[in-house]
Amino acid sequence: MFLSVFDMFKVGIGPSSSHTMGPMVAAARFLDMMRASPFEFHGLRASLHGSLAFTGVGHATDRATILGLGGFVAHDYDDEKAEAFLAELDKTHTMHPEGLGALHFDPKADMIFDYDHALPGHANGMILMATDAQGDVILKQVFYSIGGGFVVTEEELAAGKATDEGDPVPFPFKSAAEMLEMAKASGKSIAEMKRANEISRGCSESLAKGTARIWQVMNDCINRGLERDGILPGGLKVRRRAKGIHDALMAERGMNLTAPHTINDWMSVYAMAVNEENAAGGQVVTAPTNGAAGTLPAVIRYYLDHVPGASESHVEDFLLTAAAIAGLVKYNASISGAEAGCQAEVGSASAMSAAGLCAVMGGTPEQVENAAEIALEHHLGMTCDPVKGLVQVPCIERNGLAAIKAVSAASLALRGDGQHFVPLDACIETMRQTGADMHDKYKETSLGGLAVNVPNC
């Protein structure tokens, strides 16, 4: 089983990897299908289903889909150009994707939120359609956004593409047990095995440059979030808090009366800075999703800024270790909040972060696996209930608490010898079963939990 570090950590835009980035990716794939088709097209339509419909407005799913159909992509998104495109589309009802000519699209009539008909493959379903001059659909494709920006067609999902193993790699572990067995037999760390797998599909130079860029984008996102204040978009009038908390923490530095637990505020503020940027539609890195994007960067920043002897040269090992854990969770369970609740997003992020921190602080493979298990175990059952469908409440603070749990889990694991009662594989399977049993109203539909028990306007 192989999922690249660049699959798990993708540069994109907020507020959601599955509800914003995924639909944009699906739209780009649909344009490619149109370009490869012999038909002449005159218009486009889109239909959102399941969670994409129920929380689509809050997650800007409609906006992302329209921009994707217009040719915009997440990894080099230009907000000014996007706004200009949308303003022109609103006036002309015409878009011009490269190589396809003028296509009619009326955002009010051709962007459909279907709340009544869920698609069978996944909670995040969408149908993209192209029409002829008479308005008849002559090309149609069902897409599923399966979490973390991953997208599959209806046919790919049925064929098992979502769990496709691809070409062989040196260390093809599909479970934590296999990962530990291979580490013991080879004498390599989890990061070293993951690095060997990555290099077998690419080269060491591109790996180093790629991971350095991932961390740079993550760190830049933290810094932007720590510098900006104001009200987040979406109508909840949630105030940015990271800057104020960070300013207060900086003012307290060096004071003898600062309480030891203040370190928790540092971890939280780094995570909140990222998730406030995500909520504002800024550039973030999936880790493994946008809704959980703040946890892992916060733990890396905690490590670099607050742990004696920390070195930025270890960040690649952190990311590789975290990606190995993320791959196990995605392959054997889910990283999608719409499929398994927030345990699959923030829980996975906390497990990844705990594993990465444990690794760079000298943990053995057994201790790293233990750290991941502790962090995930204590997120089991967590629902995804965003108020008004926005990735703000409770999502922003939740990332901060997940970072604190990750550091605690890594510390506990490092205090032991790696032996523990619940294997990571059992915890991942429990998360999968819990997600399957969880009522749909608690899985990113905003039909239950906090989403219906607090004022949302």
PDB file of C-alpha atoms in Angstrom, residues 38-306:
ATOM      1  CA  PRO A  38     -15.961  14.162 -29.921  1.00  0.00           C
ATOM      2  CA  PHE A  39     -19.115  16.110 -29.001  1.00  0.00           C
ATOM      3  CA  GLU A  40     -19.589  19.852 -29.318  1.00  0.00           C
ATOM      4  CA  PHE A  41     -20.700  21.349 -26.018  1.00  0.00           C
ATOM      5  CA  HIS A  42     -22.700  24.497 -25.368  1.00  0.00           C
ATOM      6  CA  GLY A  43     -23.383  24.455 -21.616  1.00  0.00           C
ATOM      7  CA  LEU A  44     -22.601  23.046 -18.177  1.00  0.00           C
ATOM      8  CA  ARG A  45     -24.591  21.979 -15.114  1.00  0.00           C
ATOM      9  CA  ALA A  46     -23.670  20.693 -11.660  1.00  0.00           C
ATOM     10  CA  SER A  47     -25.648  18.878  -8.978  1.00  0.00           C
ATOM     11  CA  LEU A  48     -24.460  18.506  -5.360  1.00  0.00           C
ATOM     12  CA  HIS A  49     -25.692  15.631  -3.176  1.00  0.00           C
ATOM     13  CA  GLY A  50     -25.463  14.423   0.426  1.00  0.00           C
ATOM     14  CA  SER A  51     -23.052  16.353   2.601  1.00  0.00           C
ATOM     15  CA  LEU A  52     -21.924  18.464  -0.353  1.00  0.00           C
ATOM     16  CA  ALA A  53     -25.492  19.747  -0.630  1.00  0.00           C
ATOM     17  CA  PHE A  54     -26.265  20.167   3.075  1.00  0.00           C
ATOM     18  CA  THR A  55     -23.079  22.096   3.929  1.00  0.00           C
ATOM     19  CA  GLY A  56     -22.125  23.232   0.441  1.00  0.00           C
ATOM     20  CA  VAL A  57     -22.836  26.929   0.939  1.00  0.00           C
ATOM     21  CA  GLY A  58     -20.867  27.071   4.201  1.00  0.00           C
ATOM     22  CA  HIS A  59     -17.963  25.219   2.612  1.00  0.00           C
ATOM     23  CA  ALA A  60     -18.111  27.280  -0.631  1.00  0.00           C
ATOM     24  CA  THR A  61     -18.693  24.048  -2.588  1.00  0.00           C
ATOM     25  CA  ASP A  62     -20.810  25.790  -5.200  1.00  0.00           C
ATOM     26  CA  ARG A  63     -18.174  28.486  -5.651  1.00  0.00           C
ATOM     27  CA  ALA A  64     -15.353  25.935  -5.909  1.00  0.00           C
ATOM     28  CA  THR A  65     -17.252  23.849  -8.440  1.00  0.00           C
ATOM     29  CA  ILE A  66     -17.987  26.861 -10.620  1.00  0.00           C
ATOM     30  CA  LEU A  67     -14.376  28.044 -10.438  1.00  0.00           C
ATOM     31  CA  GLY A  68     -13.164  24.536 -11.282  1.00  0.00           C
ATOM     32  CA  LEU A  69     -15.422  24.420 -14.326  1.00  0.00           C
ATOM     33  CA  GLY A  70     -13.962  27.785 -15.281  1.00  0.00           C
ATOM     34  CA  GLY A  71     -10.452  26.319 -15.229  1.00  0.00           C
ATOM     35  CA  PHE A  72      -9.209  27.353 -11.788  1.00  0.00           C
ATOM     36  CA  VAL A  73      -7.114  24.874  -9.753  1.00  0.00           C
ATOM     37  CA  ALA A  74      -6.386  24.875  -6.029  1.00  0.00           C
ATOM     38  CA  HIS A  75      -2.592  24.618  -6.005  1.00  0.00           C
ATOM     39  CA  ASP A  76      -2.024  27.965  -7.770  1.00  0.00           C
ATOM     40  CA  TYR A  77      -5.304  29.692  -6.973  1.00  0.00           C
ATOM     41  CA  ASP A  78      -5.449  33.453  -7.595  1.00  0.00           C
ATOM     42  CA  ASP A  79      -8.221  35.096  -5.574  1.00  0.00           C
ATOM     43  CA  GLU A  80      -8.332  38.349  -7.561  1.00  0.00           C
ATOM     44  CA  LYS A  81      -8.694  36.500 -10.864  1.00  0.00           C
ATOM     45  CA  ALA A  82     -11.343  34.245  -9.318  1.00  0.00           C
ATOM     46  CA  GLU A  83     -13.427  37.174  -8.112  1.00  0.00           C
ATOM     47  CA  ALA A  84     -13.198  38.836 -11.518  1.00  0.00           C
ATOM     48  CA  PHE A  85     -14.258  35.601 -13.220  1.00  0.00           C
ATOM     49  CA  LEU A  86     -17.274  35.160 -10.932  1.00  0.00           C
ATOM     50  CA  ALA A  87     -18.378  38.769 -11.432  1.00  0.00           C
ATOM     51  CA  GLU A  88     -18.205  38.375 -15.211  1.00  0.00           C
ATOM     52  CA  LEU A  89     -20.033  35.030 -15.075  1.00  0.00           C
ATOM     53  CA  ASP A  90     -22.818  36.603 -13.041  1.00  0.00           C
ATOM     54  CA  LYS A  91     -23.354  39.172 -15.800  1.00  0.00           C
ATOM     55  CA  THR A  92     -22.854  37.034 -18.923  1.00  0.00           C
ATOM     56  CA  HIS A  93     -23.726  33.487 -17.800  1.00  0.00           C
ATOM     57  CA  THR A  94     -20.852  32.350 -20.011  1.00  0.00           C
ATOM     58  CA  MET A  95     -17.472  30.834 -19.203  1.00  0.00           C
ATOM     59  CA  HIS A  96     -14.541  29.971 -21.472  1.00  0.00           C
ATOM     60  CA  PRO A  97     -12.525  26.992 -20.170  1.00  0.00           C
ATOM     61  CA  GLU A  98      -9.323  26.470 -22.147  1.00  0.00           C
ATOM     62  CA  GLY A  99      -9.878  24.479 -25.323  1.00  0.00           C
ATOM     63  CA  LEU A 100     -13.677  24.313 -25.008  1.00  0.00           C
ATOM     64  CA  GLY A 101     -14.939  27.646 -26.283  1.00  0.00           C
ATOM     65  CA  ALA A 102     -17.870  29.550 -24.801  1.00  0.00           C
ATOM     66  CA  LEU A 103     -20.115  27.529 -22.462  1.00  0.00           C
ATOM     67  CA  HIS A 104     -23.383  28.696 -20.941  1.00  0.00           C
ATOM     68  CA  PHE A 105     -23.645  28.483 -17.143  1.00  0.00           C
ATOM     69  CA  ASP A 106     -26.155  30.342 -15.005  1.00  0.00           C
ATOM     70  CA  PRO A 107     -25.073  29.993 -11.342  1.00  0.00           C
ATOM     71  CA  LYS A 108     -28.658  30.346 -10.116  1.00  0.00           C
ATOM     72  CA  ALA A 109     -30.177  27.758 -12.482  1.00  0.00           C
ATOM     73  CA  ASP A 110     -27.316  25.386 -13.299  1.00  0.00           C
ATOM     74  CA  MET A 111     -25.803  24.962  -9.788  1.00  0.00           C
ATOM     75  CA  ILE A 112     -28.227  22.542  -8.085  1.00  0.00           C
ATOM     76  CA  PHE A 113     -28.314  21.618  -4.392  1.00  0.00           C
ATOM     77  CA  ASP A 114     -30.133  18.278  -4.264  1.00  0.00           C
ATOM     78  CA  TYR A 115     -31.017  17.628  -0.612  1.00  0.00           C
ATOM     79  CA  ASP A 116     -33.324  14.714  -1.359  1.00  0.00           C
ATOM     80  CA  HIS A 117     -31.230  12.249  -3.358  1.00  0.00           C
ATOM     81  CA  ALA A 118     -27.991  11.010  -1.808  1.00  0.00           C
ATOM     82  CA  LEU A 119     -25.671   9.174  -4.169  1.00  0.00           C
ATOM     83  CA  PRO A 120     -24.802   5.586  -3.182  1.00  0.00           C
ATOM     84  CA  GLY A 121     -21.006   5.607  -3.276  1.00  0.00           C
ATOM     85  CA  HIS A 122     -20.117   8.203  -0.645  1.00  0.00           C
ATOM     86  CA  ALA A 123     -21.663  11.011   1.393  1.00  0.00           C
ATOM     87  CA  ASN A 124     -19.824  13.580  -0.744  1.00  0.00           C
ATOM     88  CA  GLY A 125     -21.343  13.045  -4.169  1.00  0.00           C
ATOM     89  CA  MET A 126     -21.720  15.343  -7.165  1.00  0.00           C
ATOM     90  CA  ILE A 127     -22.832  15.060 -10.789  1.00  0.00           C
ATOM     91  CA  LEU A 128     -21.268  17.204 -13.509  1.00  0.00           C
ATOM     92  CA  MET A 129     -23.039  17.513 -16.842  1.00  0.00           C
ATOM     93  CA  ALA A 130     -22.351  19.036 -20.263  1.00  0.00           C
ATOM     94  CA  THR A 131     -25.175  19.960 -22.640  1.00  0.00           C
ATOM     95  CA  ASP A 132     -25.710  20.510 -26.345  1.00  0.00           C
ATOM     96  CA  ALA A 133     -27.247  23.518 -28.089  1.00  0.00           C
ATOM     97  CA  GLN A 134     -30.767  22.358 -27.143  1.00  0.00           C
ATOM     98  CA  GLY A 135     -29.838  22.039 -23.470  1.00  0.00           C
ATOM     99  CA  ASP A 136     -29.873  18.231 -23.475  1.00  0.00           C
ATOM    100  CA  VAL A 137     -27.238  16.444 -21.378  1.00  0.00           C
ATOM    101  CA  ILE A 138     -24.779  14.662 -23.675  1.00  0.00           C
ATOM    102  CA  LEU A 139     -21.981  13.987 -21.167  1.00  0.00           C
ATOM    103  CA  LYS A 140     -22.435  13.193 -17.471  1.00  0.00           C
ATOM    104  CA  GLN A 141     -20.101  11.986 -14.739  1.00  0.00           C
ATOM    105  CA  VAL A 142     -20.645  11.151 -11.068  1.00  0.00           C
ATOM    106  CA  PHE A 143     -17.741  12.113  -8.811  1.00  0.00           C
ATOM    107  CA  TYR A 144     -17.121  11.372  -5.145  1.00  0.00           C
ATOM    108  CA  SER A 145     -14.929  13.595  -2.988  1.00  0.00           C
ATOM    109  CA  ILE A 146     -13.652  11.010  -0.514  1.00  0.00           C
ATOM    110  CA  GLY A 147     -11.690  13.261   1.866  1.00  0.00           C
ATOM    111  CA  GLY A 148      -8.401  15.144   1.888  1.00  0.00           C
ATOM    112  CA  GLY A 149      -8.899  16.403  -1.664  1.00  0.00           C
ATOM    113  CA  PHE A 150      -9.022  12.873  -3.097  1.00  0.00           C
ATOM    114  CA  VAL A 151     -11.602  12.439  -5.875  1.00  0.00           C
ATOM    115  CA  VAL A 152     -12.801   9.318  -7.688  1.00  0.00           C
ATOM    116  CA  THR A 153     -15.428   8.746 -10.348  1.00  0.00           C
ATOM    117  CA  GLU A 154     -18.364   6.421  -9.815  1.00  0.00           C
ATOM    118  CA  GLU A 155     -16.602   3.807 -11.955  1.00  0.00           C
ATOM    119  CA  GLU A 156     -13.259   4.187 -10.186  1.00  0.00           C
ATOM    120  CA  LEU A 157     -14.895   3.755  -6.792  1.00  0.00           C
ATOM    121  CA  ALA A 158     -16.649   0.566  -7.945  1.00  0.00           C
ATOM    122  CA  ALA A 159     -13.356  -0.763  -9.326  1.00  0.00           C
ATOM    123  CA  GLY A 160     -11.536  -0.179  -6.018  1.00  0.00           C
ATOM    124  CA  LYS A 161      -9.467   2.784  -7.215  1.00  0.00           C
ATOM    125  CA  ALA A 162      -9.814   4.416  -3.773  1.00  0.00           C
ATOM    126  CA  THR A 163      -7.657   1.620  -2.300  1.00  0.00           C
ATOM    127  CA  ASP A 164      -5.470   0.928  -5.337  1.00  0.00           C
ATOM    128  CA  GLU A 165      -1.969  -0.078  -4.254  1.00  0.00           C
ATOM    129  CA  GLY A 166      -0.190   1.011  -7.442  1.00  0.00           C
ATOM    130  CA  ASP A 167       3.301  -0.168  -8.411  1.00  0.00           C
ATOM    131  CA  PRO A 168       5.394  -2.123  -5.869  1.00  0.00           C
ATOM    132  CA  VAL A 169       7.446  -0.215  -3.280  1.00  0.00           C
ATOM    133  CA  PRO A 170      10.276  -1.480  -1.022  1.00  0.00           C
ATOM    134  CA  PHE A 171       8.147  -1.427   2.147  1.00  0.00           C
ATOM    135  CA  PRO A 172       4.503  -2.094   1.176  1.00  0.00           C
ATOM    136  CA  PHE A 173       2.989  -2.163   4.673  1.00  0.00           C
ATOM    137  CA  LYS A 174      -0.815  -2.102   4.777  1.00  0.00           C
ATOM    138  CA  SER A 175      -1.139  -2.192   8.560  1.00  0.00           C
ATOM    139  CA  ALA A 176       0.707  -0.932  11.591  1.00  0.00           C
ATOM    140  CA  ALA A 177       1.648  -4.528  12.451  1.00  0.00           C
ATOM    141  CA  GLU A 178       3.285  -4.980   9.050  1.00  0.00           C
ATOM    142  CA  MET A 179       4.986  -1.593   9.421  1.00  0.00           C
ATOM    143  CA  LEU A 180       6.551  -2.637  12.732  1.00  0.00           C
ATOM    144  CA  GLU A 181       7.579  -6.033  11.358  1.00  0.00           C
ATOM    145  CA  MET A 182       9.306  -4.413   8.382  1.00  0.00           C
ATOM    146  CA  ALA A 183      10.999  -1.843  10.618  1.00  0.00           C
ATOM    147  CA  LYS A 184      12.341  -4.600  12.861  1.00  0.00           C
ATOM    148  CA  ALA A 185      13.539  -6.744   9.955  1.00  0.00           C
ATOM    149  CA  SER A 186      15.199  -3.847   8.126  1.00  0.00           C
ATOM    150  CA  GLY A 187      16.514  -1.912  11.101  1.00  0.00           C
ATOM    151  CA  LYS A 188      15.019   1.229   9.594  1.00  0.00           C
ATOM    152  CA  SER A 189      12.821   3.874  11.159  1.00  0.00           C
ATOM    153  CA  ILE A 190       9.303   4.506   9.857  1.00  0.00           C
ATOM    154  CA  ALA A 191      10.546   7.696   8.185  1.00  0.00           C
ATOM    155  CA  GLU A 192      13.402   5.806   6.499  1.00  0.00           C
ATOM    156  CA  MET A 193      11.016   3.184   5.124  1.00  0.00           C
ATOM    157  CA  LYS A 194       8.625   5.868   3.923  1.00  0.00           C
ATOM    158  CA  ARG A 195      11.517   7.757   2.319  1.00  0.00           C
ATOM    159  CA  ALA A 196      12.607   4.612   0.455  1.00  0.00           C
ATOM    160  CA  ASN A 197       9.053   4.164  -0.823  1.00  0.00           C
ATOM    161  CA  GLU A 198       8.890   7.784  -1.977  1.00  0.00           C
ATOM    162  CA  ILE A 199      12.262   7.623  -3.746  1.00  0.00           C
ATOM    163  CA  SER A 200      11.196   4.438  -5.542  1.00  0.00           C
ATOM    164  CA  ARG A 201       8.464   6.534  -7.186  1.00  0.00           C
ATOM    165  CA  GLY A 202      10.545   9.694  -7.666  1.00  0.00           C
ATOM    166  CA  CYS A 203      13.934  10.990  -6.538  1.00  0.00           C
ATOM    167  CA  SER A 204      15.525  12.150  -3.313  1.00  0.00           C
ATOM    168  CA  GLU A 205      16.013  15.710  -4.587  1.00  0.00           C
ATOM    169  CA  SER A 206      12.347  16.192  -5.499  1.00  0.00           C
ATOM    170  CA  LEU A 207      11.352  14.667  -2.149  1.00  0.00           C
ATOM    171  CA  ALA A 208      13.534  17.114  -0.227  1.00  0.00           C
ATOM    172  CA  LYS A 209      12.290  20.106  -2.223  1.00  0.00           C
ATOM    173  CA  GLY A 210       8.684  18.974  -1.979  1.00  0.00           C
ATOM    174  CA  THR A 211       8.678  18.422   1.777  1.00  0.00           C
ATOM    175  CA  ALA A 212      10.511  21.714   2.321  1.00  0.00           C
ATOM    176  CA  ARG A 213       7.774  23.506   0.356  1.00  0.00           C
ATOM    177  CA  ILE A 214       5.049  21.744   2.350  1.00  0.00           C
ATOM    178  CA  TRP A 215       6.526  22.988   5.609  1.00  0.00           C
ATOM    179  CA  GLN A 216       7.124  26.470   4.173  1.00  0.00           C
ATOM    180  CA  VAL A 217       3.465  26.800   3.155  1.00  0.00           C
ATOM    181  CA  MET A 218       2.349  25.467   6.551  1.00  0.00           C
ATOM    182  CA  ASN A 219       4.610  27.853   8.455  1.00  0.00           C
ATOM    183  CA  ASP A 220       3.652  30.831   6.284  1.00  0.00           C
ATOM    184  CA  CYS A 221       0.018  30.026   7.015  1.00  0.00           C
ATOM    185  CA  ILE A 222       0.700  30.058  10.763  1.00  0.00           C
ATOM    186  CA  ASN A 223       2.472  33.407  10.475  1.00  0.00           C
ATOM    187  CA  ARG A 224      -0.323  34.987   8.426  1.00  0.00           C
ATOM    188  CA  GLY A 225      -2.893  33.768  10.922  1.00  0.00           C
ATOM    189  CA  LEU A 226      -0.914  35.231  13.820  1.00  0.00           C
ATOM    190  CA  GLU A 227      -0.813  38.638  12.143  1.00  0.00           C
ATOM    191  CA  ARG A 228      -4.443  39.036  11.021  1.00  0.00           C
ATOM    192  CA  ASP A 229      -7.521  39.966  12.997  1.00  0.00           C
ATOM    193  CA  GLY A 230     -11.106  40.824  12.140  1.00  0.00           C
ATOM    194  CA  ILE A 231     -14.285  38.834  11.512  1.00  0.00           C
ATOM    195  CA  LEU A 232     -14.325  35.571   9.563  1.00  0.00           C
ATOM    196  CA  PRO A 233     -16.664  35.357   6.554  1.00  0.00           C
ATOM    197  CA  GLY A 234     -19.837  33.273   6.503  1.00  0.00           C
ATOM    198  CA  GLY A 235     -22.330  35.047   8.718  1.00  0.00           C
ATOM    199  CA  LEU A 236     -21.507  33.617  12.158  1.00  0.00           C
ATOM    200  CA  LYS A 237     -19.452  36.727  12.929  1.00  0.00           C
ATOM    201  CA  VAL A 238     -16.702  34.605  14.482  1.00  0.00           C
ATOM    202  CA  ARG A 239     -13.840  36.830  15.517  1.00  0.00           C
ATOM    203  CA  ARG A 240     -10.250  35.870  14.736  1.00  0.00           C
ATOM    204  CA  ARG A 241      -8.543  35.184  18.046  1.00  0.00           C
ATOM    205  CA  ALA A 242      -5.071  33.906  17.162  1.00  0.00           C
ATOM    206  CA  LYS A 243      -3.442  37.332  16.828  1.00  0.00           C
ATOM    207  CA  GLY A 244      -4.750  38.569  20.170  1.00  0.00           C
ATOM    208  CA  ILE A 245      -3.701  35.407  21.996  1.00  0.00           C
ATOM    209  CA  HIS A 246      -0.275  35.450  20.337  1.00  0.00           C
ATOM    210  CA  ASP A 247       0.288  39.117  21.191  1.00  0.00           C
ATOM    211  CA  ALA A 248      -0.551  38.366  24.832  1.00  0.00           C
ATOM    212  CA  LEU A 249       1.760  35.349  24.891  1.00  0.00           C
ATOM    213  CA  MET A 250       4.620  37.388  23.446  1.00  0.00           C
ATOM    214  CA  ALA A 251       4.068  40.075  26.077  1.00  0.00           C
ATOM    215  CA  GLU A 252       4.231  37.449  28.839  1.00  0.00           C
ATOM    216  CA  ARG A 253       7.474  35.876  27.604  1.00  0.00           C
ATOM    217  CA  GLY A 254      10.219  36.019  30.177  1.00  0.00           C
ATOM    218  CA  MET A 255       7.884  36.651  33.083  1.00  0.00           C
ATOM    219  CA  ASN A 256       8.630  34.457  36.075  1.00  0.00           C
ATOM    220  CA  LEU A 257       4.975  34.141  37.010  1.00  0.00           C
ATOM    221  CA  THR A 258       3.860  32.464  33.779  1.00  0.00           C
ATOM    222  CA  ALA A 259       2.118  29.170  34.574  1.00  0.00           C
ATOM    223  CA  PRO A 260       3.540  25.962  33.072  1.00  0.00           C
ATOM    224  CA  HIS A 261       0.247  25.163  31.341  1.00  0.00           C
ATOM    225  CA  THR A 262       0.688  28.286  29.191  1.00  0.00           C
ATOM    226  CA  ILE A 263       2.571  26.068  26.742  1.00  0.00           C
ATOM    227  CA  ASN A 264      -0.850  24.678  25.814  1.00  0.00           C
ATOM    228  CA  ASP A 265      -1.839  28.163  24.672  1.00  0.00           C
ATOM    229  CA  TRP A 266       1.153  28.268  22.330  1.00  0.00           C
ATOM    230  CA  MET A 267       0.164  24.956  20.750  1.00  0.00           C
ATOM    231  CA  SER A 268      -3.437  26.081  20.434  1.00  0.00           C
ATOM    232  CA  VAL A 269      -2.633  29.470  18.954  1.00  0.00           C
ATOM    233  CA  TYR A 270      -0.470  27.969  16.197  1.00  0.00           C
ATOM    234  CA  ALA A 271      -3.296  25.621  15.233  1.00  0.00           C
ATOM    235  CA  MET A 272      -5.973  28.306  15.489  1.00  0.00           C
ATOM    236  CA  ALA A 273      -3.934  30.602  13.256  1.00  0.00           C
ATOM    237  CA  VAL A 274      -3.995  27.984  10.483  1.00  0.00           C
ATOM    238  CA  ASN A 275      -7.667  27.193  10.847  1.00  0.00           C
ATOM    239  CA  GLU A 276      -8.663  30.837  10.896  1.00  0.00           C
ATOM    240  CA  GLU A 277      -6.792  31.246   7.617  1.00  0.00           C
ATOM    241  CA  ASN A 278      -8.559  28.142   6.304  1.00  0.00           C
ATOM    242  CA  ALA A 279     -11.959  29.490   7.356  1.00  0.00           C
ATOM    243  CA  ALA A 280     -11.169  32.696   5.469  1.00  0.00           C
ATOM    244  CA  GLY A 281     -10.428  30.725   2.284  1.00  0.00           C
ATOM    245  CA  GLY A 282      -6.655  31.173   2.496  1.00  0.00           C
ATOM    246  CA  GLN A 283      -3.861  28.889   1.319  1.00  0.00           C
ATOM    247  CA  VAL A 284      -3.378  25.838   3.528  1.00  0.00           C
ATOM    248  CA  VAL A 285      -1.995  22.307   3.330  1.00  0.00           C
ATOM    249  CA  THR A 286      -4.245  19.277   3.822  1.00  0.00           C
ATOM    250  CA  ALA A 287      -3.044  17.450   6.927  1.00  0.00           C
ATOM    251  CA  PRO A 288      -4.809  15.166   6.183  1.00  0.00           C
ATOM    252  CA  THR A 289      -7.765  17.503   5.435  1.00  0.00           C
ATOM    253  CA  ASN A 290      -8.403  21.248   5.506  1.00  0.00           C
ATOM    254  CA  GLY A 291     -10.728  21.006   8.497  1.00  0.00           C
ATOM    255  CA  ALA A 292      -7.862  19.389  10.418  1.00  0.00           C
ATOM    256  CA  ALA A 293      -5.087  21.413   8.762  1.00  0.00           C
ATOM    257  CA  GLY A 294      -3.927  23.243  11.889  1.00  0.00           C
ATOM    258  CA  THR A 295      -3.020  20.355  14.172  1.00  0.00           C
ATOM    259  CA  LEU A 296       0.129  19.046  12.504  1.00  0.00           C
ATOM    260  CA  PRO A 297       1.725  22.432  11.668  1.00  0.00           C
ATOM    261  CA  ALA A 298       1.077  23.496  15.267  1.00  0.00           C
ATOM    262  CA  VAL A 299       2.944  20.477  16.623  1.00  0.00           C
ATOM    263  CA  ILE A 300       5.866  21.035  14.248  1.00  0.00           C
ATOM    264  CA  ARG A 301       6.020  24.692  15.255  1.00  0.00           C
ATOM    265  CA  TYR A 302       5.816  23.701  18.929  1.00  0.00           C
ATOM    266  CA  TYR A 303       8.724  21.302  18.364  1.00  0.00           C
ATOM    267  CA  LEU A 304      10.893  23.887  16.561  1.00  0.00           C
ATOM    268  CA  ASP A 305      10.163  26.849  18.841  1.00  0.00           C
ATOM    269  CA  HIS A 306       9.835  25.223  22.256  1.00  0.00           C
TER     270      HIS A 306
END
